[in-house]
C-alpha cells in the first residue's frame, strides 16, 4: 500500500464531490455519492461519499446506531425493503448507479451479496439446499452445476470439511459459527462481486470469529468485501481500508493502518481511544 | 378430562357393539324381524363415503383460496383493503354454521337450482373452512422471522419466489396443521349439511347428486325411536366419526414432527 497516503487525501470525508480519478490508482468497486437515507423522518445517513476498492476488505466502524448497517443495506438496495425507508444520492457499482431508473433491485442484490449479524440459515432446508437456494430459486436445475457451486462455496467458507458428510442435515442444526459460515457460503454460491457483512461475528465466540476473519482475508482475491464491525481490533485485523461513521456522517476514511495510527480527525481519535462509543 | 373420558367411554361402549364388516361396508337395509317388525340392518358405508367426499371437496375448494388469502394478508395486507378482508374473515369465522346452511340453501340449492347435492354441501362447508385456513396461514407466515425473508431477498430472489419457496416453506408445518385441523373441524358439522346435501342410500354417482354424511346420519339414526337397531347404528356411526377426527389429529402430529422438527421442505 505504497500509494496509501496519496489515496487518503482524495478520499477525505469533506471531499464529497464524486471525483472520477483520471489516473486510476486501484480500481473502485463501489462508490457512494452524497448518499442520504431515512427511516420515516429519521435522517440516518447524511451525504456519505465513500469509495470502496476492488479486491480489498473495507471496514466500517462507528458507535452503535450511527448508520453502519443502513449504509451497507443501501448498497444492495435492501434498505428500501423497510416500510417508510427512503434513499437519495447514488451508489455506483462499477460506475453504474444501482439506483438509476430501470435498474432491477433483484439484479443488484445478486451482484452484491450480504451476510447478516445473526446467522439466519433457512430453518427447514438442509445444509445443501441452504447453499444451493440462491441458484435453485433462480432457476438453476443442473445437478452437476449445483453440486460444484455448493462445494466451491462451502470450501470458500471453510465449512466443507466439517459438513461434507452431513449435507442432508438441517442447516439450523449446525453450531452458531458453522451457521454463520453456512450463510457466507449461501451468499457466495450465487457468485456475487461484492460481499457485504454486517457484524458477522458479533454473535460468535472467539474461535468461530477467528475462522471467519481468516476466511474473509482469503476472499479478497476474488471478491470485494465490506465488513461492518463495532470491534476495532477486528477492523484492524481484517481490513485494508477503514471508514469511521458517526451520527450518519462519514468522519474519516483511509488506509486502515494510517487511520488507526494517526487519525486526522479528533472524533476518530476519541472513538479509537475509547472515549465514547 | 373427565367429561372427555366419559363421552369417549360411552361412545365406545355403545358404538363397538354396532361394528362389523357389514356395518362398515354395507348400504342401509331394512329386515323384517320374526316378530313382524322392521329393523335396521346393513351399514353406513354410504355415509362414510359421503363424509370423505365432502371433506375432500371442501378441502379442494377452501385450501387453495385460504392459502392465497392468507399469503396475501400476511405479505401485502397492511393496507385498508387487507384490513377489511381480515375483518370480513373474522366475521365469517364467527358465523353460526346453520346460517351458512340457510344461505347456501337459498342461493345455491334453491336460487340457482343446483338442488341438494354434494357440491352444495361442499360449498357450505368451504365457507366454514375458508376463514380458518386463511387465518392459520396468515398467522404461520407472520411467525417466519424477518431475518429469513431478508436472507432470501439478499440472495437476489424475487419476492413472490421468496414468499413461496422460502417463507411459505418455513411456515409449512403451521399451514399444514391449520388445513388439517380445519378439515377435522368441518368433518363433524351437521347443521349446514341438513339444508344442502339431502340424503342418500346409494354410493355417490356424481357431485350433483344427493349424499349422506356421518353427522347427519348420526342425527337421523339417534332420533329414530321406532325402528330397532337405529340407535345402535347411531352410536356406531358416532364412533366412526370420532375415529376419523382422531386420525386427522394424528396426521397433524406426524406432519409437524418431520425431519427438521417441521415438515421437510424441498426446493
Ligand atoms: N428498521 C428500522 N426502522 C426504523 N429505524 C431504524 C431501523 N433500523 C435502524 N433504524 C435507525 O436508524 C439508525 C441507524 O441504524 P443502523 O444503521 O442499524 O446503525 P448501526 O448499524 O450503526 O448500529 C438508528 O438510529 C436506528 O434507530
Ligand atoms: Mg447494525
XYZ file of C-alpha atoms and ligand atoms in Angstrom:
572
model
C 0.000 0.000 0.000
C 2.649 2.453 -1.047
C 0.050 4.736 -2.531
C -1.918 4.832 0.642
C -1.191 8.382 1.667
C -1.922 9.849 -1.680
C -5.155 7.919 -1.892
C -6.067 9.072 1.569
C -6.109 12.696 0.537
C -8.513 12.043 -2.236
C -10.738 10.053 -0.004
C -11.062 12.641 2.726
C -14.521 12.932 4.096
C -15.005 16.604 3.158
C -14.371 15.592 -0.380
C -17.980 14.833 -1.080
C -17.957 15.566 -4.795
C -17.665 12.477 -6.937
C -14.169 12.629 -8.256
C -13.587 10.399 -11.176
C -9.988 9.570 -10.813
C -8.270 10.359 -14.056
C -5.358 8.135 -13.166
C -6.916 5.119 -11.510
C -4.734 4.052 -8.645
C -6.617 0.895 -7.899
C -9.973 0.064 -9.436
C -13.003 1.138 -7.428
C -15.818 -1.339 -6.972
C -18.447 0.698 -5.172
C -18.770 4.435 -4.773
C -21.477 6.099 -2.809
C -22.175 9.664 -3.767
C -23.926 12.012 -1.346
C -25.868 9.087 -0.025
C -28.685 10.018 2.322
C -31.050 7.612 3.998
C -34.122 7.954 6.141
C -36.415 5.798 8.222
C -39.580 7.861 8.049
C -38.412 11.253 9.328
C -35.303 9.882 10.953
C -32.419 11.038 8.781
C -29.812 8.356 9.436
C -27.233 8.834 6.679
C -26.035 12.290 5.702
C -24.148 12.868 2.486
C -21.976 9.803 2.738
C -19.492 9.620 -0.128
C -17.304 6.598 0.079
C -15.125 4.806 -2.458
C -14.580 1.130 -1.990
C -11.702 -0.598 -3.709
C -11.975 -3.746 -5.651
C -10.464 -6.889 -4.126
C -9.858 -5.295 -0.769
C -11.541 -5.517 2.582
C -13.112 -2.290 3.763
C -14.278 -1.992 7.354
C -16.981 0.346 8.528
C -16.697 1.229 12.177
C -18.576 3.555 14.469
C -20.709 3.563 17.594
C -23.914 1.624 17.530
C -26.796 3.423 15.835
C -24.512 5.576 13.674
C -25.859 4.080 10.449
C -23.340 1.368 9.573
C -25.963 -1.252 8.769
C -28.061 1.280 6.896
C -25.073 2.297 4.791
C -24.354 -1.208 3.561
C -28.044 -2.014 3.186
C -28.280 0.967 0.840
C -25.526 -0.532 -1.297
C -27.518 -3.633 -2.236
C -30.901 -1.939 -2.085
C -32.038 -3.859 0.969
C -32.779 -0.588 2.764
C -35.842 0.099 0.650
C -37.493 -3.113 1.848
C -38.189 -1.446 5.194
C -41.545 0.356 5.073
C -41.103 4.154 5.162
C -37.436 3.883 4.250
C -36.072 6.434 1.760
C -32.783 6.954 -0.038
C -31.263 9.754 -2.074
C -27.909 10.063 -3.776
C -26.140 7.444 -5.795
C -24.381 4.143 -5.317
C -22.145 3.227 -8.214
C -21.263 -0.380 -8.789
C -18.515 -0.368 -11.411
C -19.591 3.163 -12.396
C -23.257 2.231 -12.912
C -25.724 3.727 -10.483
C -27.683 0.954 -8.808
C -30.411 3.496 -8.100
C -30.736 4.569 -11.715
C -34.179 4.362 -13.279
C -34.960 0.939 -14.627
C -32.387 -0.912 -12.545
C -33.891 -4.044 -11.052
C -33.039 -4.235 -7.334
C -33.064 -8.033 -7.591
C -30.178 -7.967 -10.058
C -28.275 -5.575 -7.778
C -28.661 -7.989 -4.883
C -27.346 -10.843 -6.974
C -24.168 -8.889 -7.615
C -23.835 -7.609 -4.054
C -24.327 -10.375 -1.538
C -24.943 -9.916 2.152
C -24.280 -11.709 5.424
C -26.235 -10.649 8.473
C -25.437 -10.040 12.101
C -27.333 -13.058 13.372
C -26.804 -16.304 11.472
C -30.047 -16.854 9.551
C -29.960 -20.146 7.652
C -33.277 -21.219 6.152
C -34.570 -23.335 9.037
C -36.425 -26.003 7.081
C -33.706 -26.561 4.491
C -30.747 -28.903 4.547
C -27.163 -27.640 4.516
C -27.016 -28.396 0.795
C -30.280 -26.661 -0.024
C -29.292 -23.642 2.043
C -26.203 -23.137 -0.078
C -27.986 -24.008 -3.317
C -31.068 -21.900 -2.538
C -29.989 -18.759 -4.379
C -29.231 -20.709 -7.548
C -32.168 -23.099 -7.357
C -34.700 -20.383 -6.711
C -33.376 -18.519 -9.691
C -34.000 -21.483 -11.922
C -30.763 -23.497 -11.870
C -31.706 -27.172 -12.235
C -28.451 -28.764 -13.385
C -27.363 -31.072 -10.561
C -23.728 -31.219 -11.505
C -23.513 -27.451 -11.593
C -25.324 -27.134 -8.276
C -23.022 -29.710 -6.684
C -19.979 -27.816 -7.893
C -21.319 -24.486 -6.654
C -22.152 -25.953 -3.243
C -18.719 -27.494 -2.826
C -16.921 -24.402 -4.018
C -18.910 -22.091 -1.746
C -18.563 -24.304 1.309
C -14.844 -24.500 0.614
C -14.553 -20.728 0.457
C -16.488 -20.519 3.711
C -14.092 -23.005 5.371
C -17.029 -25.292 6.053
C -16.733 -28.076 3.506
C -14.561 -30.360 5.614
C -16.919 -30.089 8.566
C -20.162 -30.766 6.748
C -19.262 -32.790 3.665
C -20.822 -35.918 5.179
C -23.827 -34.098 6.564
C -25.074 -32.110 3.621
C -28.523 -33.506 4.250
C -28.707 -32.296 7.831
C -30.800 -29.292 8.741
C -28.956 -26.006 8.357
C -30.154 -24.890 11.759
C -28.700 -27.953 13.476
C -25.170 -26.604 12.986
C -23.312 -24.638 15.661
C -23.567 -20.835 15.643
C -20.197 -20.367 13.976
C -20.941 -23.038 11.394
C -24.335 -21.465 10.719
C -22.690 -18.135 10.020
C -20.200 -19.772 7.664
C -23.126 -21.551 6.027
C -24.702 -18.144 5.450
C -21.433 -16.923 3.955
C -21.391 -19.947 1.652
C -25.012 -19.305 0.727
C -24.182 -15.721 -0.221
C -21.116 -16.780 -2.212
C -22.941 -19.503 -4.132
C -24.704 -17.009 -6.379
C -21.262 -15.628 -7.312
C -21.689 -12.036 -6.288
C -18.957 -9.493 -6.959
C -19.167 -7.832 -3.581
C -19.848 -9.337 -0.188
C -21.347 -7.106 2.483
C -21.031 -8.375 6.022
C -22.973 -6.781 8.855
C -21.162 -7.547 12.114
C -20.863 -11.179 11.082
C -19.065 -12.207 14.265
C -20.978 -10.299 16.898
C -22.907 -13.403 17.964
C -19.903 -15.744 17.864
C -17.190 -16.960 20.209
C -13.507 -16.065 19.632
C -12.602 -19.297 17.830
C -15.531 -19.037 15.449
C -14.647 -15.369 14.982
C -11.016 -16.190 14.138
C -12.144 -18.634 11.464
C -14.391 -16.090 9.844
C -11.704 -13.417 9.939
C -9.338 -15.800 8.216
C -11.797 -16.694 5.501
C -12.524 -13.007 4.911
C -8.850 -12.370 4.254
C -8.929 -15.323 1.905
C -11.905 -13.954 -0.032
C -10.056 -10.821 -1.155
C -8.583 -12.431 -4.248
C -11.997 -12.988 -5.740
C -14.322 -10.579 -4.010
C -14.619 -7.093 -2.697
C -15.582 -7.278 0.953
C -17.234 -4.605 3.078
C -17.478 -5.517 6.733
C -19.320 -3.611 9.418
C -17.930 -4.123 12.862
C -18.112 -2.435 16.217
C -14.938 -4.236 17.164
C -11.976 -2.022 16.348
C -9.418 -4.792 16.773
C -11.328 -6.796 14.220
C -11.322 -3.904 11.775
C -7.561 -3.556 12.298
C -7.007 -7.270 11.754
C -9.076 -7.906 8.636
C -9.398 -4.688 6.694
C -7.236 -2.762 4.266
C -9.324 0.388 4.480
C -11.478 1.688 7.270
C -14.329 4.153 7.298
C -15.396 5.789 10.525
C -19.035 6.744 10.672
C -20.544 8.929 13.349
C -24.174 10.066 13.607
C -24.780 9.183 9.991
C -21.778 11.094 8.676
C -18.564 9.763 7.247
C -15.968 11.306 9.515
C -12.819 9.739 8.212
C -11.816 7.173 5.660
C -8.480 5.785 4.692
C -5.872 3.111 4.869
C -6.559 1.059 7.992
C -3.060 1.313 9.446
C -2.947 5.058 8.907
C -6.383 5.614 10.314
C -5.628 3.639 13.436
C -2.148 5.036 13.945
C -2.716 8.668 13.119
C -6.321 9.568 12.775
C -6.732 13.011 11.255
C -9.999 13.847 12.915
C -10.322 14.416 16.599
C -13.605 12.461 16.669
C -11.893 9.438 15.176
C -9.112 9.635 17.694
C -11.552 9.892 20.568
C -13.534 6.941 19.261
C -10.436 4.820 18.719
C -9.144 5.542 22.196
C -12.455 4.541 23.683
C -13.532 7.982 24.870
C -17.049 7.243 23.642
C -18.965 4.631 21.767
C -60.621 -34.630 31.142
C -63.417 -36.459 32.948
C -66.136 -35.277 30.552
C -63.954 -36.209 27.604
C -63.215 -39.628 29.026
C -66.849 -40.317 29.859
C -68.016 -39.295 26.398
C -65.380 -41.471 24.775
C -66.227 -44.351 27.091
C -69.921 -44.087 26.359
C -69.416 -43.852 22.586
C -67.004 -46.771 22.503
C -69.201 -48.914 24.792
C -72.331 -48.349 22.707
C -70.698 -47.998 19.334
C -68.459 -51.055 19.482
C -71.462 -53.385 19.522
C -72.586 -51.971 16.184
C -69.258 -52.579 14.490
C -68.987 -55.287 11.884
C -67.699 -55.648 8.364
C -71.258 -55.352 7.182
C -71.698 -52.119 9.160
C -68.605 -50.555 7.627
C -69.152 -51.664 4.058
C -72.880 -52.130 3.607
C -75.668 -49.869 2.430
C -78.665 -49.260 4.676
C -81.249 -52.068 4.614
C -84.405 -52.963 6.459
C -85.056 -56.516 7.574
C -88.241 -57.970 8.954
C -87.873 -59.420 12.403
C -89.643 -62.707 13.342
C -91.997 -60.504 15.349
C -93.057 -58.887 12.119
C -91.483 -55.543 12.977
C -88.919 -53.818 10.777
C -85.327 -53.499 11.967
C -82.400 -51.593 10.589
C -79.568 -53.687 9.192
C -76.878 -53.062 6.648
C -74.218 -50.441 7.157
C -73.181 -46.839 6.943
C -70.661 -47.109 4.140
C -72.655 -44.593 2.137
C -72.375 -42.024 4.937
C -68.669 -42.692 5.397
C -68.112 -42.241 1.682
C -70.229 -39.086 1.717
C -68.253 -37.566 4.578
C -64.919 -38.376 2.927
C -66.115 -36.910 -0.369
C -67.365 -33.782 1.369
C -64.097 -33.395 3.256
C -62.108 -33.768 0.060
C -64.335 -31.456 -1.923
C -64.281 -28.835 0.809
C -60.513 -29.009 1.097
C -60.149 -28.700 -2.668
C -62.255 -25.542 -2.646
C -61.171 -23.903 0.602
C -57.458 -24.731 0.947
C -56.202 -23.035 -2.227
C -58.338 -19.951 -1.696
C -57.492 -19.792 2.012
C -53.801 -20.250 1.272
C -53.780 -17.437 -1.271
C -55.784 -15.181 1.015
C -53.523 -15.954 3.977
C -50.361 -15.294 1.994
C -51.847 -12.100 0.635
C -52.866 -10.845 4.073
C -49.512 -11.702 5.628
C -47.345 -10.268 2.882
C -49.360 -7.439 1.378
C -52.293 -6.994 3.739
C -51.044 -3.960 5.579
C -53.450 -1.570 3.896
C -57.116 -0.699 4.048
C -58.144 -3.446 1.638
C -56.197 -6.025 3.641
C -57.726 -4.825 6.878
C -61.260 -5.103 5.509
C -60.575 -8.613 4.217
C -59.230 -9.561 7.634
C -62.312 -8.099 9.297
C -64.691 -9.959 6.972
C -62.741 -13.122 7.565
C -63.133 -12.748 11.318
C -66.841 -12.108 10.969
C -67.212 -15.129 8.731
C -65.442 -17.395 11.190
C -67.898 -16.358 13.907
C -70.947 -17.022 11.735
C -73.351 -19.673 13.083
C -72.961 -22.627 10.743
C -76.738 -23.078 10.381
C -76.913 -19.573 8.922
C -74.333 -20.556 6.344
C -76.511 -23.588 5.607
C -79.542 -21.388 5.075
C -77.543 -19.049 2.879
C -76.256 -21.800 0.625
C -79.703 -23.359 0.603
C -81.425 -20.223 -0.573
C -78.764 -19.072 -3.010
C -77.378 -22.292 -4.423
C -79.806 -25.102 -3.747
C -82.991 -23.203 -4.498
C -81.910 -19.956 -6.131
C -79.533 -21.376 -8.718
C -81.432 -24.657 -8.836
C -78.378 -26.715 -8.009
C -80.528 -28.829 -5.741
C -79.498 -30.891 -2.736
C -76.081 -32.191 -3.652
C -72.550 -32.990 -2.578
C -71.489 -29.809 -4.338
C -73.839 -27.605 -2.328
C -72.655 -29.280 0.886
C -69.034 -28.763 -0.110
C -69.668 -25.081 -0.744
C -71.364 -24.670 2.638
C -68.510 -26.422 4.433
C -65.954 -24.401 2.448
C -67.431 -21.196 3.774
C -66.837 -22.519 7.277
C -63.357 -23.774 6.478
C -62.099 -20.811 4.485
C -61.676 -18.349 7.369
C -59.846 -20.964 9.437
C -57.351 -21.747 6.671
C -56.889 -18.060 5.878
C -56.294 -17.171 9.492
C -53.882 -20.008 10.303
C -51.941 -19.420 7.078
C -51.579 -15.721 7.824
C -50.532 -16.378 11.409
C -47.959 -19.019 10.489
C -46.450 -16.830 7.794
C -46.205 -13.921 10.181
C -44.264 -16.147 12.566
C -41.490 -16.537 9.987
C -38.746 -14.236 11.237
C -37.877 -11.104 9.285
C -34.305 -12.400 9.107
C -35.358 -15.366 6.959
C -37.086 -13.060 4.466
C -34.093 -10.717 4.485
C -31.778 -13.624 3.746
C -33.903 -14.649 0.771
C -34.183 -11.106 -0.591
C -30.443 -10.525 -0.188
C -29.781 -13.552 -2.387
C -31.492 -11.770 -5.237
C -34.593 -13.916 -5.171
C -37.801 -12.312 -6.388
C -40.310 -11.509 -3.716
C -43.013 -13.891 -4.944
C -40.480 -16.700 -5.290
C -39.098 -15.985 -1.833
C -42.611 -15.960 -0.430
C -43.497 -19.320 -1.926
C -40.241 -21.215 -1.640
C -38.711 -19.791 1.498
C -41.343 -18.077 3.626
C -44.228 -20.436 2.945
C -41.998 -23.471 3.219
C -40.648 -22.226 6.547
C -44.238 -21.740 7.687
C -45.277 -25.025 6.157
C -45.886 -27.043 9.284
C -48.177 -24.345 10.654
C -50.049 -24.103 7.373
C -50.471 -27.872 7.090
C -51.616 -28.074 10.705
C -54.184 -25.361 10.100
C -55.515 -27.048 6.987
C -55.777 -30.492 8.613
C -57.391 -29.122 11.755
C -59.908 -27.198 9.704
C -60.797 -30.387 7.828
C -61.262 -32.099 11.179
C -63.409 -29.205 12.295
C -65.795 -29.382 9.327
C -65.950 -33.178 9.308
C -68.258 -33.026 12.307
C -70.520 -30.227 11.041
C -74.133 -31.245 10.642
C -76.153 -28.020 10.623
C -75.018 -26.653 7.226
C -75.432 -30.102 5.681
C -79.031 -30.582 6.795
C -80.091 -27.945 4.308
C -77.721 -28.722 1.479
C -76.862 -32.369 0.858
C -80.203 -34.137 1.093
C -79.805 -37.780 1.940
C -78.944 -40.948 0.094
C -78.840 -44.711 0.472
C -76.641 -45.270 -2.523
C -72.994 -44.739 -3.261
C -72.263 -41.448 -4.935
C -72.569 -41.201 -8.686
C -71.785 -37.528 -9.104
C -71.148 -34.347 -7.181
C -74.511 -33.003 -8.309
C -76.223 -35.922 -6.546
C -77.558 -36.033 -3.024
C -75.190 -37.562 -0.488
C -75.171 -38.790 3.026
C -72.757 -37.680 5.710
C -71.885 -39.140 9.083
C -73.020 -36.213 11.251
C -76.379 -36.027 9.528
C -76.750 -39.811 9.626
C -75.936 -39.814 13.355
C -78.645 -37.231 13.886
C -81.214 -39.191 11.898
C -80.345 -42.541 13.470
C -80.276 -41.299 17.048
C -83.586 -39.511 16.776
C -85.239 -42.651 15.414
C -87.244 -44.255 18.208
C -89.364 -46.796 16.413
C -87.077 -48.765 14.133
C -84.986 -51.085 16.235
C -81.257 -51.103 15.605
C -81.257 -47.441 14.597
C -79.936 -46.125 17.914
C -77.211 -48.713 17.981
C -76.156 -47.780 14.449
C -76.173 -44.147 15.551
C -73.616 -44.935 18.238
C -71.578 -46.911 15.750
C -71.577 -44.010 13.312
C -70.528 -41.645 16.099
C -67.625 -43.911 16.914
C -66.502 -43.923 13.283
C -66.696 -40.137 13.104
C -64.616 -39.767 16.253
C -62.020 -42.172 14.906
C -61.911 -40.149 11.699
C -61.285 -36.898 13.558
C -58.685 -38.610 15.716
C -56.871 -39.793 12.602
C -56.751 -36.235 11.311
C -55.307 -35.042 14.584
C -52.709 -37.787 14.410
C -51.871 -36.673 10.890
C -51.256 -33.200 12.299
C -48.851 -34.605 14.867
C -46.960 -36.514 12.202
C -46.909 -33.557 9.833
C -45.419 -31.277 12.460
C -42.823 -33.734 13.698
C -40.975 -34.256 10.410
C -37.261 -34.434 9.902
C -36.306 -30.940 10.994
C -38.916 -30.552 13.685
C -41.202 -29.417 10.915
C -42.328 -30.566 7.557
C -39.225 -31.009 5.476
C -39.013 -28.531 2.693
C -37.748 -29.390 -0.737
C -36.792 -26.713 -3.167
N -35.910 -0.891 10.672
C -35.733 0.338 11.196
N -36.793 1.161 11.363
C -36.634 2.400 11.884
N -35.460 2.903 12.279
C -34.360 2.133 12.145
C -34.441 0.816 11.601
N -33.200 0.280 11.592
C -32.393 1.219 12.113
N -33.067 2.333 12.442
C -32.486 3.572 12.993
O -31.525 4.032 12.119
C -30.357 4.461 12.800
C -29.147 3.748 12.254
O -29.287 2.377 12.466
P -28.246 1.304 11.965
O -27.890 1.587 10.580
O -28.827 -0.021 12.276
O -26.990 1.583 12.917
P -25.739 0.671 13.245
O -25.754 -0.483 12.340
O -24.575 1.559 13.058
O -25.867 0.268 14.678
C -30.608 4.187 14.267
O -30.950 5.401 14.865
C -31.763 3.253 14.296
O -32.577 3.523 15.395
Mg -26.012 -2.529 12.784
